[in-house]
Coordinates of C-alpha atoms in Angstrom, one line a residue:
M64 CA -30.2 41.3 -38.2
T65 CA -27.9 43.5 -36.1
R66 CA -24.4 42.5 -35.0
R67 CA -25.7 42.4 -31.4
S68 CA -28.4 39.9 -32.3
C69 CA -25.8 37.7 -34.1
A70 CA -23.6 37.7 -31.0
I71 CA -26.5 36.6 -28.8
Y72 CA -27.5 33.8 -31.1
A73 CA -23.9 32.6 -31.4
T74 CA -23.5 32.6 -27.7
G75 CA -26.7 30.5 -27.2
I76 CA -25.6 28.0 -29.8
V77 CA -22.1 27.6 -28.3
C78 CA -23.7 27.3 -24.8
A79 CA -26.1 24.6 -26.0
L80 CA -23.3 22.6 -27.8
L81 CA -21.0 22.7 -24.8
L82 CA -23.7 21.6 -22.4
V83 CA -24.9 18.8 -24.6
V84 CA -21.4 17.5 -25.5
G85 CA -20.2 17.8 -21.8
I86 CA -23.2 15.9 -20.4
A87 CA -23.0 13.3 -23.1
L88 CA -19.3 12.7 -22.4
L89 CA -19.9 12.6 -18.7
V90 CA -22.7 10.0 -19.0
A91 CA -20.6 7.9 -21.4
Q92 CA -17.5 8.1 -19.2
V93 CA -15.4 8.4 -22.3
F94 CA -12.4 10.3 -20.7
P95 CA -12.1 8.2 -17.5
A96 CA -12.2 5.1 -19.7
L97 CA -9.5 6.7 -21.9
M98 CA -7.3 7.4 -18.9
Q99 CA -7.7 3.9 -17.6
N100 CA -6.7 2.4 -20.9
I101 CA -3.6 4.7 -21.0
L102 CA -2.7 3.5 -17.5
K103 CA -3.2 -0.1 -18.4
K104 CA -0.9 0.2 -21.4
E105 CA 1.7 2.3 -19.6
I106 CA 2.1 0.2 -16.5
I107 CA 3.8 -2.8 -18.0
L108 CA 7.2 -4.3 -17.3
K109 CA 9.2 -3.7 -20.4
E110 CA 12.4 -1.8 -21.4
G111 CA 11.7 1.9 -21.6
S112 CA 8.3 1.9 -19.8
R113 CA 7.6 4.4 -17.1
V114 CA 7.6 1.7 -14.3
F115 CA 10.4 -0.6 -15.4
D116 CA 13.4 1.3 -13.9
S117 CA 11.6 1.9 -10.5
W118 CA 10.6 -1.7 -10.4
K119 CA 14.1 -2.9 -11.1
N120 CA 15.7 -0.6 -8.6
P121 CA 13.1 0.8 -6.2
P122 CA 14.1 4.4 -5.2
P123 CA 12.3 4.7 -1.8
P124 CA 14.6 3.7 1.1
V125 CA 13.6 0.5 2.9
Y126 CA 14.5 0.1 6.6
M127 CA 14.6 -3.2 8.5
Q128 CA 14.2 -2.9 12.3
Y129 CA 14.9 -5.9 14.6
F130 CA 13.5 -6.1 18.1
F131 CA 14.6 -8.8 20.5
F132 CA 13.0 -10.3 23.6
N133 CA 15.5 -10.5 26.4
V134 CA 14.7 -13.3 28.9
T135 CA 15.1 -12.0 32.5
N136 CA 14.2 -15.1 34.4
P137 CA 15.5 -18.2 32.5
E138 CA 16.1 -20.3 35.6
E139 CA 12.6 -19.7 36.9
F140 CA 11.1 -20.6 33.6
L141 CA 13.1 -23.9 33.5
A142 CA 11.6 -24.5 37.0
G143 CA 8.1 -24.3 35.6
K144 CA 7.2 -20.6 36.1
K145 CA 6.0 -18.0 33.6
P146 CA 8.8 -16.5 31.5
V147 CA 9.4 -12.7 31.7
V148 CA 10.8 -10.9 28.7
T149 CA 11.7 -7.3 27.9
Q150 CA 11.8 -5.8 24.4
V151 CA 15.2 -4.6 23.2
G152 CA 15.6 -2.5 20.0
P153 CA 15.3 -1.4 17.4
Y154 CA 18.5 -2.3 15.6
T155 CA 18.0 -0.7 12.2
Y156 CA 19.5 -1.5 8.9
R157 CA 19.1 0.2 5.5
E158 CA 17.9 -2.4 3.1
Y159 CA 18.9 -2.4 -0.6
R160 CA 17.0 -4.7 -2.9
P161 CA 17.7 -4.1 -6.6
K162 CA 16.7 -6.9 -9.0
V163 CA 19.6 -8.5 -10.8
N164 CA 19.9 -10.9 -13.8
V165 CA 16.7 -9.4 -15.2
T166 CA 15.7 -11.4 -18.3
F167 CA 12.5 -11.2 -20.4
V168 CA 11.0 -14.5 -21.5
E169 CA 8.0 -15.7 -23.5
N170 CA 8.1 -12.7 -25.9
G171 CA 8.0 -10.2 -23.0
K172 CA 5.1 -11.7 -21.2
K173 CA 7.2 -12.8 -18.3
V174 CA 10.4 -11.5 -16.7
S175 CA 12.9 -13.4 -14.5
A176 CA 14.9 -11.8 -11.8
F177 CA 16.9 -12.5 -8.6
I178 CA 16.2 -10.2 -5.6
P179 CA 19.3 -10.1 -3.4
K180 CA 19.0 -8.0 -0.2
T181 CA 21.9 -6.1 1.3
F182 CA 21.7 -4.6 4.8
I183 CA 23.8 -1.7 6.1
F184 CA 23.6 -0.9 9.8
R185 CA 22.2 2.6 10.7
P186 CA 23.5 3.5 14.2
D187 CA 21.5 6.8 14.1
L188 CA 18.3 4.9 13.9
S189 CA 19.2 2.2 16.5
V190 CA 19.3 2.0 20.3
G191 CA 22.8 0.6 20.5
N192 CA 25.6 -1.3 18.8
P193 CA 24.6 -4.8 17.8
E194 CA 28.2 -6.1 18.3
D195 CA 28.3 -4.8 21.9
D196 CA 24.7 -5.4 23.1
F197 CA 24.0 -8.9 24.4
V198 CA 20.6 -10.7 24.6
T199 CA 19.5 -13.8 26.5
T200 CA 17.2 -15.8 24.3
V201 CA 16.2 -19.3 23.2
N202 CA 19.1 -21.5 22.1
I203 CA 17.5 -22.3 18.7
P204 CA 20.3 -24.7 17.4
A205 CA 20.1 -26.8 20.6
I206 CA 16.2 -26.8 20.6
A207 CA 16.2 -27.8 16.9
V208 CA 18.7 -30.7 17.5
M209 CA 16.8 -31.9 20.6
N210 CA 13.6 -32.1 18.6
K211 CA 15.3 -33.8 15.7
V212 CA 16.7 -36.6 17.8
E213 CA 13.8 -37.1 20.1
G214 CA 12.9 -40.7 20.4
S215 CA 16.2 -42.0 18.9
F216 CA 17.6 -44.7 21.2
W217 CA 21.3 -43.8 20.7
M218 CA 21.3 -40.2 19.3
T219 CA 19.3 -38.7 22.3
P220 CA 21.9 -39.6 25.0
L221 CA 24.7 -38.7 22.6
V222 CA 23.3 -35.2 22.0
A223 CA 22.6 -34.8 25.7
G224 CA 26.2 -35.6 26.5
M225 CA 27.4 -33.1 23.8
M226 CA 25.3 -30.4 25.3
R227 CA 26.7 -31.0 28.8
S228 CA 30.3 -31.0 27.5
N229 CA 29.8 -27.8 25.5
G230 CA 27.8 -26.0 28.2
A231 CA 24.8 -25.7 25.9
G232 CA 21.4 -25.2 27.5
I233 CA 17.8 -24.1 26.6
F234 CA 18.9 -20.5 26.6
M235 CA 21.9 -18.7 25.3
T236 CA 23.4 -15.2 25.7
R237 CA 24.8 -13.8 22.5
S238 CA 25.4 -10.5 20.9
V239 CA 22.7 -9.1 18.7
H240 CA 25.1 -9.3 15.7
E241 CA 25.8 -13.0 16.3
I242 CA 22.1 -13.9 16.7
L243 CA 21.3 -12.0 13.4
W244 CA 24.2 -12.7 11.1
G245 CA 25.6 -15.9 12.5
F246 CA 28.1 -17.5 14.9
K247 CA 29.9 -20.9 15.1
D248 CA 27.7 -23.0 17.4
P249 CA 29.7 -25.6 19.5
L250 CA 26.9 -28.2 19.4
L251 CA 26.6 -28.0 15.6
S252 CA 30.4 -28.1 15.3
S253 CA 30.4 -31.4 17.3
L254 CA 27.7 -32.9 15.2
Q255 CA 29.4 -31.8 12.0
R256 CA 32.2 -34.2 12.8
M257 CA 29.8 -37.0 12.5
K258 CA 27.7 -35.6 9.7
P259 CA 29.6 -33.2 7.4
E260 CA 26.4 -32.0 5.8
I261 CA 25.4 -30.2 9.0
E262 CA 26.1 -26.4 8.9
E263 CA 28.0 -25.4 12.0
Y264 CA 27.0 -21.8 11.8
F265 CA 23.7 -20.4 12.9
G266 CA 22.0 -17.0 12.6
L267 CA 18.5 -15.8 12.0
M268 CA 19.8 -13.9 9.0
Y269 CA 22.8 -16.1 8.3
M270 CA 23.9 -16.0 4.6
K271 CA 21.0 -13.7 3.7
N272 CA 23.0 -10.5 3.3
G273 CA 23.5 -10.1 -0.4
S274 CA 22.8 -13.7 -1.3
L275 CA 21.0 -14.8 -4.5
D276 CA 18.8 -17.4 -3.0
D277 CA 15.4 -16.5 -4.5
Q278 CA 14.6 -16.4 -8.2
F279 CA 11.3 -15.1 -9.2
V280 CA 9.5 -15.1 -12.6
F281 CA 6.9 -12.3 -12.8
L282 CA 4.1 -11.6 -15.3
T283 CA 4.8 -8.3 -17.0
G284 CA 1.1 -7.3 -17.4
E285 CA 1.3 -7.5 -21.2
D286 CA -1.8 -9.7 -21.5
S287 CA -3.8 -8.1 -18.6
Y288 CA -3.1 -5.2 -16.3
M289 CA -4.5 -7.3 -13.5
D290 CA -1.4 -9.6 -13.9
Y291 CA 1.1 -6.8 -13.5
T292 CA 4.1 -8.2 -11.4
R293 CA 2.1 -11.3 -10.3
I294 CA 4.5 -14.1 -9.4
D295 CA 4.4 -16.9 -12.0
S296 CA 7.1 -19.1 -10.2
W297 CA 9.5 -19.0 -7.3
N298 CA 12.8 -20.9 -7.5
G299 CA 11.4 -22.8 -10.4
K300 CA 8.2 -23.8 -8.7
S301 CA 4.7 -22.7 -9.8
Q302 CA 3.3 -24.1 -6.5
L303 CA 4.7 -25.2 -3.1
S304 CA 4.9 -28.7 -1.8
W305 CA 5.1 -28.2 1.9
W306 CA 1.5 -28.1 2.9
T307 CA -1.3 -30.6 2.9
S308 CA -3.7 -28.9 0.5
S309 CA -3.5 -27.5 -3.0
E310 CA -5.0 -24.3 -1.9
S311 CA -2.3 -23.8 0.8
N312 CA 0.4 -24.6 -1.7
M313 CA -0.6 -22.0 -4.2
I314 CA 1.8 -19.2 -5.0
N315 CA -0.6 -16.2 -5.2
G316 CA -0.1 -12.5 -5.9
T317 CA 2.9 -10.3 -6.0
D318 CA 6.0 -10.0 -3.7
G319 CA 4.3 -7.1 -2.0
S320 CA 6.4 -4.3 -3.5
T321 CA 4.1 -3.6 -6.5
F322 CA 0.4 -4.1 -7.4
H323 CA -1.7 -3.7 -10.4
P324 CA -3.2 -0.2 -11.1
L325 CA -6.9 0.8 -10.7
L326 CA -7.3 -0.9 -7.3
K327 CA -10.8 -1.2 -5.8
K328 CA -11.7 -1.2 -2.1
D329 CA -13.5 -4.6 -2.4
E330 CA -10.5 -6.4 -3.8
C331 CA -8.6 -9.1 -1.9
L332 CA -4.9 -8.7 -2.7
Y333 CA -2.5 -11.6 -2.4
I334 CA 1.1 -11.5 -1.4
F335 CA 3.6 -14.4 -1.5
S336 CA 6.2 -14.3 1.3
S337 CA 9.1 -16.7 1.2
D338 CA 9.8 -15.8 4.8
L339 CA 6.3 -17.1 5.8
C340 CA 6.6 -20.0 3.4
R341 CA 3.1 -19.2 2.0
S342 CA 0.8 -16.7 0.4
I343 CA -1.3 -14.4 2.5
H344 CA -4.1 -11.9 1.6
V345 CA -4.9 -8.3 2.6
T346 CA -8.2 -6.5 2.5
F347 CA -9.2 -2.8 2.6
L348 CA -9.1 -1.1 6.0
K349 CA -9.4 2.6 5.5
D350 CA -8.6 5.7 3.4
V351 CA -5.3 7.4 4.2
E352 CA -3.1 10.1 2.7
V353 CA 0.7 10.1 2.5
K354 CA 2.6 13.2 1.4
G355 CA -0.5 14.5 -0.3
I356 CA -1.1 11.2 -2.2
P357 CA -4.5 9.5 -1.5
A358 CA -4.2 5.8 -0.6
Y359 CA -6.1 2.8 0.5
R360 CA -4.8 1.0 3.5
F361 CA -4.8 -2.8 3.2
A362 CA -4.0 -5.2 6.0
P363 CA -4.2 -8.9 6.8
P364 CA -7.5 -9.8 8.4
R365 CA -7.7 -12.1 11.3
D366 CA -8.6 -15.1 9.2
V367 CA -5.1 -15.2 7.6
L368 CA -3.7 -16.8 10.7
A369 CA -7.0 -18.1 12.1
S370 CA -7.2 -21.7 13.4
S371 CA -8.7 -24.3 11.2
A372 CA -11.8 -24.3 13.5
E373 CA -12.3 -20.6 12.8
N374 CA -11.2 -20.7 9.2
P375 CA -11.4 -24.2 7.6
A376 CA -9.4 -23.1 4.6
N377 CA -6.3 -23.0 6.9
A378 CA -6.5 -26.7 7.7
G379 CA -3.9 -27.3 4.9
F380 CA -1.3 -25.4 7.0
C381 CA -1.6 -27.9 9.9
L382 CA 1.4 -30.3 10.1
P383 CA 1.1 -33.1 10.6
A384 CA -2.4 -33.1 9.2
G385 CA -4.9 -32.3 11.9
N386 CA -2.3 -31.1 14.3
C387 CA -3.2 -27.4 14.3
L388 CA -2.2 -24.5 16.5
G389 CA -4.6 -21.8 17.6
T390 CA -5.4 -18.5 16.0
G391 CA -2.6 -16.1 15.3
V392 CA 0.3 -18.5 15.0
L393 CA 1.7 -20.6 12.1
K394 CA 4.2 -23.4 12.5
V395 CA 6.7 -23.3 9.6
S396 CA 9.1 -26.1 10.7
I397 CA 8.5 -27.7 7.3
C398 CA 10.5 -24.9 5.5
R399 CA 12.9 -24.2 8.4
K400 CA 14.9 -27.5 8.4
D401 CA 12.4 -29.0 10.9
A402 CA 13.3 -26.5 13.6
P403 CA 10.2 -25.8 15.8
V404 CA 9.7 -22.3 14.4
V405 CA 6.4 -20.5 14.7
I406 CA 5.5 -17.3 12.9
S407 CA 3.1 -14.7 14.3
F408 CA 2.5 -11.0 14.3
P409 CA 4.6 -9.0 16.9
H410 CA 3.5 -9.6 20.6
F411 CA 1.0 -12.1 19.3
Y412 CA -1.2 -9.3 17.8
M413 CA -4.6 -10.8 16.7
A414 CA -3.7 -14.2 18.3
D415 CA -5.5 -16.2 20.9
E416 CA -5.3 -14.6 24.3
K417 CA -3.6 -17.7 25.7
Y418 CA -0.4 -16.9 23.8
V419 CA -0.3 -13.4 25.1
K420 CA -0.9 -14.4 28.7
A421 CA 1.7 -17.2 28.6
I422 CA 4.6 -14.6 28.4
E423 CA 5.1 -11.7 30.8
G424 CA 6.0 -8.7 28.7
M425 CA 3.6 -9.0 25.8
S426 CA 1.5 -5.9 24.9
P427 CA -0.1 -6.3 21.5
N428 CA -1.5 -3.2 19.8
Q429 CA -2.6 -2.3 16.3
E430 CA -0.4 0.8 15.9
D431 CA 2.9 -0.9 16.6
H432 CA 2.3 -4.4 15.5
E433 CA 0.0 -4.5 12.5
T434 CA 1.2 -5.2 9.0
Y435 CA -0.2 -2.8 6.4
L436 CA 0.1 -1.5 2.9
D437 CA -0.9 2.0 1.9
L438 CA -1.5 1.8 -1.9
N439 CA -2.4 4.6 -4.3
P440 CA -5.5 3.1 -6.0
T441 CA -4.8 4.7 -9.4
T442 CA -1.3 3.5 -9.9
G443 CA -1.1 0.6 -7.4
I444 CA 2.1 2.0 -6.1
P445 CA 2.8 1.4 -2.3
V446 CA 3.3 4.9 -0.8
R447 CA 3.9 3.5 2.7
A448 CA 4.1 0.0 4.0
S449 CA 5.1 -1.9 7.1
K450 CA 5.7 -5.6 7.2
R451 CA 5.9 -7.0 10.7
A452 CA 6.5 -10.6 11.7
Q453 CA 7.6 -12.4 14.9
I454 CA 9.8 -15.5 15.2
N455 CA 8.9 -17.8 18.0
I456 CA 10.2 -21.2 19.1
I457 CA 8.1 -24.0 20.6
L458 CA 9.5 -25.0 24.0
K459 CA 8.2 -28.2 25.5
R460 CA 9.2 -31.3 27.4
I461 CA 11.5 -33.5 25.2
T462 CA 12.1 -37.1 26.2
G463 CA 15.6 -37.8 27.2
F464 CA 16.6 -34.3 28.1
S465 CA 16.3 -33.6 31.8
T466 CA 16.5 -29.9 31.5
T467 CA 13.1 -29.8 29.8
K468 CA 11.2 -32.0 32.3
L469 CA 9.5 -29.1 34.1
L470 CA 8.7 -27.1 31.0
N471 CA 5.2 -26.1 30.1
T472 CA 4.6 -26.1 26.3
T473 CA 5.1 -22.5 25.3
I474 CA 5.4 -20.6 22.1
F475 CA 8.3 -18.5 23.1
P476 CA 9.1 -15.2 21.3
V477 CA 12.6 -14.6 20.1
M478 CA 12.6 -11.6 17.9
F479 CA 10.3 -9.5 15.6
L480 CA 11.1 -7.4 12.6
N481 CA 9.6 -4.4 11.0
E482 CA 10.4 -3.9 7.3
S483 CA 9.1 -0.4 6.5
V484 CA 9.1 2.0 3.5
V485 CA 7.7 5.5 2.8
I486 CA 7.8 7.0 -0.7
D487 CA 10.6 9.5 -1.2
D488 CA 9.9 13.1 -2.2
A489 CA 11.0 12.8 -5.8
S490 CA 8.8 9.7 -6.4
A491 CA 5.9 11.4 -4.6
A492 CA 6.2 14.4 -6.9
K493 CA 6.1 12.2 -10.0
V494 CA 3.0 10.3 -8.6
K495 CA 1.2 13.6 -7.8
K496 CA 1.9 14.9 -11.3
L497 CA 0.5 11.7 -12.9
L498 CA -2.5 11.9 -10.6
L499 CA -3.1 15.5 -11.6
V500 CA -3.0 14.7 -15.3
S501 CA -5.3 11.7 -14.7
T502 CA -7.7 13.9 -12.8
L503 CA -7.8 16.6 -15.5
V504 CA -8.3 14.1 -18.3
S505 CA -10.9 12.2 -16.4
N506 CA -12.8 15.4 -15.4
F507 CA -12.5 17.0 -18.9
P508 CA -16.3 16.6 -19.4
L509 CA -16.9 18.6 -16.2
L510 CA -14.7 21.3 -17.6
I511 CA -16.7 21.4 -20.7
I512 CA -20.0 21.6 -18.7
G513 CA -18.5 24.3 -16.6
L514 CA -17.6 26.3 -19.6
G515 CA -21.1 25.7 -21.0
V516 CA -22.6 27.1 -17.7
V517 CA -20.4 30.2 -18.0
M518 CA -21.6 30.7 -21.6
L519 CA -25.2 30.2 -20.4
V520 CA -24.7 33.0 -17.8
I521 CA -23.3 35.3 -20.6
F522 CA -26.2 34.4 -22.9
I523 CA -28.7 35.3 -20.2
V524 CA -27.0 38.6 -19.4
L525 CA -27.0 39.5 -23.1
I526 CA -30.7 38.6 -23.4
V527 CA -31.6 40.7 -20.4
R528 CA -29.5 43.7 -21.6
A529 CA -31.1 43.5 -25.1
Q530 CA -34.6 43.4 -23.5
K531 CA -33.9 46.5 -21.4
K532 CA -32.7 48.5 -24.4
T533 CA -35.9 47.6 -26.3
I534 CA -38.1 48.7 -23.4
A535 CA -36.1 52.0 -23.1
K536 CA -36.5 52.7 -26.8
D537 CA -40.3 52.2 -26.6
D538 CA -40.6 54.6 -23.7
T539 CA -38.8 57.5 -25.4
A540 CA -40.9 57.5 -28.7
Y541 CA -42.8 61.0 -29.3
T542 CA -44.8 63.3 -31.7
P543 CA -43.3 66.9 -32.3
V544 CA -45.3 69.5 -30.3
S545 CA -45.0 73.3 -30.6
Y546 CA -44.8 75.0 -27.2
K547 CA -45.4 78.6 -28.7
Q548 CA -48.7 80.1 -27.4
E549 CA -51.0 81.0 -30.2
D550 CA -52.3 84.6 -30.6
P551 CA -56.1 84.6 -30.5
T552 CA -56.3 87.1 -33.3
E553 CA -54.1 85.0 -35.5
T554 CA -56.2 82.1 -34.6
D555 CA -59.4 83.9 -35.7
Q556 CA -57.8 85.1 -38.9
N557 CA -56.5 81.7 -39.7
E558 CA -59.9 80.3 -39.0
S559 CA -61.4 82.8 -41.4
I560 CA -59.0 82.0 -44.1
K561 CA -59.9 78.4 -43.7
N562 CA -63.5 79.4 -44.3
G563 CA -63.0 81.5 -47.5
S564 CA -62.7 85.2 -48.6
H565 CA -63.5 87.7 -45.9
I566 CA -64.0 91.5 -46.3
T567 CA -63.8 93.8 -43.4
M568 CA -64.9 97.4 -43.2
S569 CA -63.2 99.9 -41.0
S570 CA -65.1 103.0 -39.6
L571 CA -64.2 106.2 -41.2
P572 CA -63.6 109.4 -39.3
A573 CA -66.7 111.8 -39.2
E574 CA -66.9 114.6 -41.7
K575 CA -66.5 118.2 -40.5
S576 CA -69.6 120.4 -40.7

């Protein structure tokens, strides 16, 4: 066997092995399963793991934007007409949320942490100065006190007298800074003299800048990757006690900043929000891409805040039992010191039309008012997110307070927030590198098959070339031929020699006479 033949046979054998092995690995899904197992083991909360430091102190910048609804016709509204509001904002703050007092418990299966939030004002991302800009809005402390004492024989006239003496009404005009971070309210100060336990300061974000209010216990994912950062308890509670059903009181999911790896489009992801006093869920909406990273967009569907008639599972959020609001709004008085606070999406997005039409100035749209999460499905990392929620107050007639006698029951918007984050460039580069490695490992069988195809082409070329050389050799085979023309005489002589001895006689010259 020649060297050329050996090379052809070796190429054929290598080609066959590569194709067989590659196809077998592809069918068996060995490498994708291997990569998934690596991710499941790597994405665990423990000291030294790839994700622990970024979970403890998230690097992407978080921004909190506050938008206020300035009431332009308070007197007309008190006279029974439709309120008119204009949106003011944003007032933007950089939000820092590192986890502190991080402690592992139960042999590393759970981790306890506090999550204080610190806010730093960003004038370059805001429309004005919150200390100089004033807004006319609902007087939440007064409304809360009026609702609290309604029906009380002696407290109702007492509070009404205090409001008149302090000049407190249904609406107030305060600076944005005061409404957010707190101010000393004259009505609350008057009540504090009677009941020292009453807090005389009020603000939508009062005492929330840097405070250690919320303690969470998370599952580390040690037992199952599906439990990665799932909340086990909040402030010592494994379930809530505010609502009227066990399903409504469940603390489900994560805090929304992290999710388990290997996400699927048909999953229903749960998020517990202490601001909403409940858990919500999000479902797949569409495929997106952020800084070159593929992601699934998840968003709350309509049934999250649907009425109990539309979604019976929400009946547990009706307080008192059976007293339900319509779709798109959730009364959270139970966890807001009995203040008539209602939560919705901004501009009553995805709410009943009656709430939108009740306020002049509402213009709900998906782009500006939807809450969403863009999650990389391989790692579960949020690459972009926007949490949007609106704070509203129920305004209605309250017995004993003459200023409310002409009011139509209205869910009145006060302010909405937009808490947003986009992955930073350094983190995006790390995620893309991880995804590249994951793709190469998962597609290794395809690389083997591709190499096998290349070897097959080489094998075919070698076979064809060898065949051509064989044909050429057959065409050039010959028998030696003399091209010298034979002499006829020599031919005859040769022929005679072949036939035996031959005597020739020559004629003699004639004798002379």
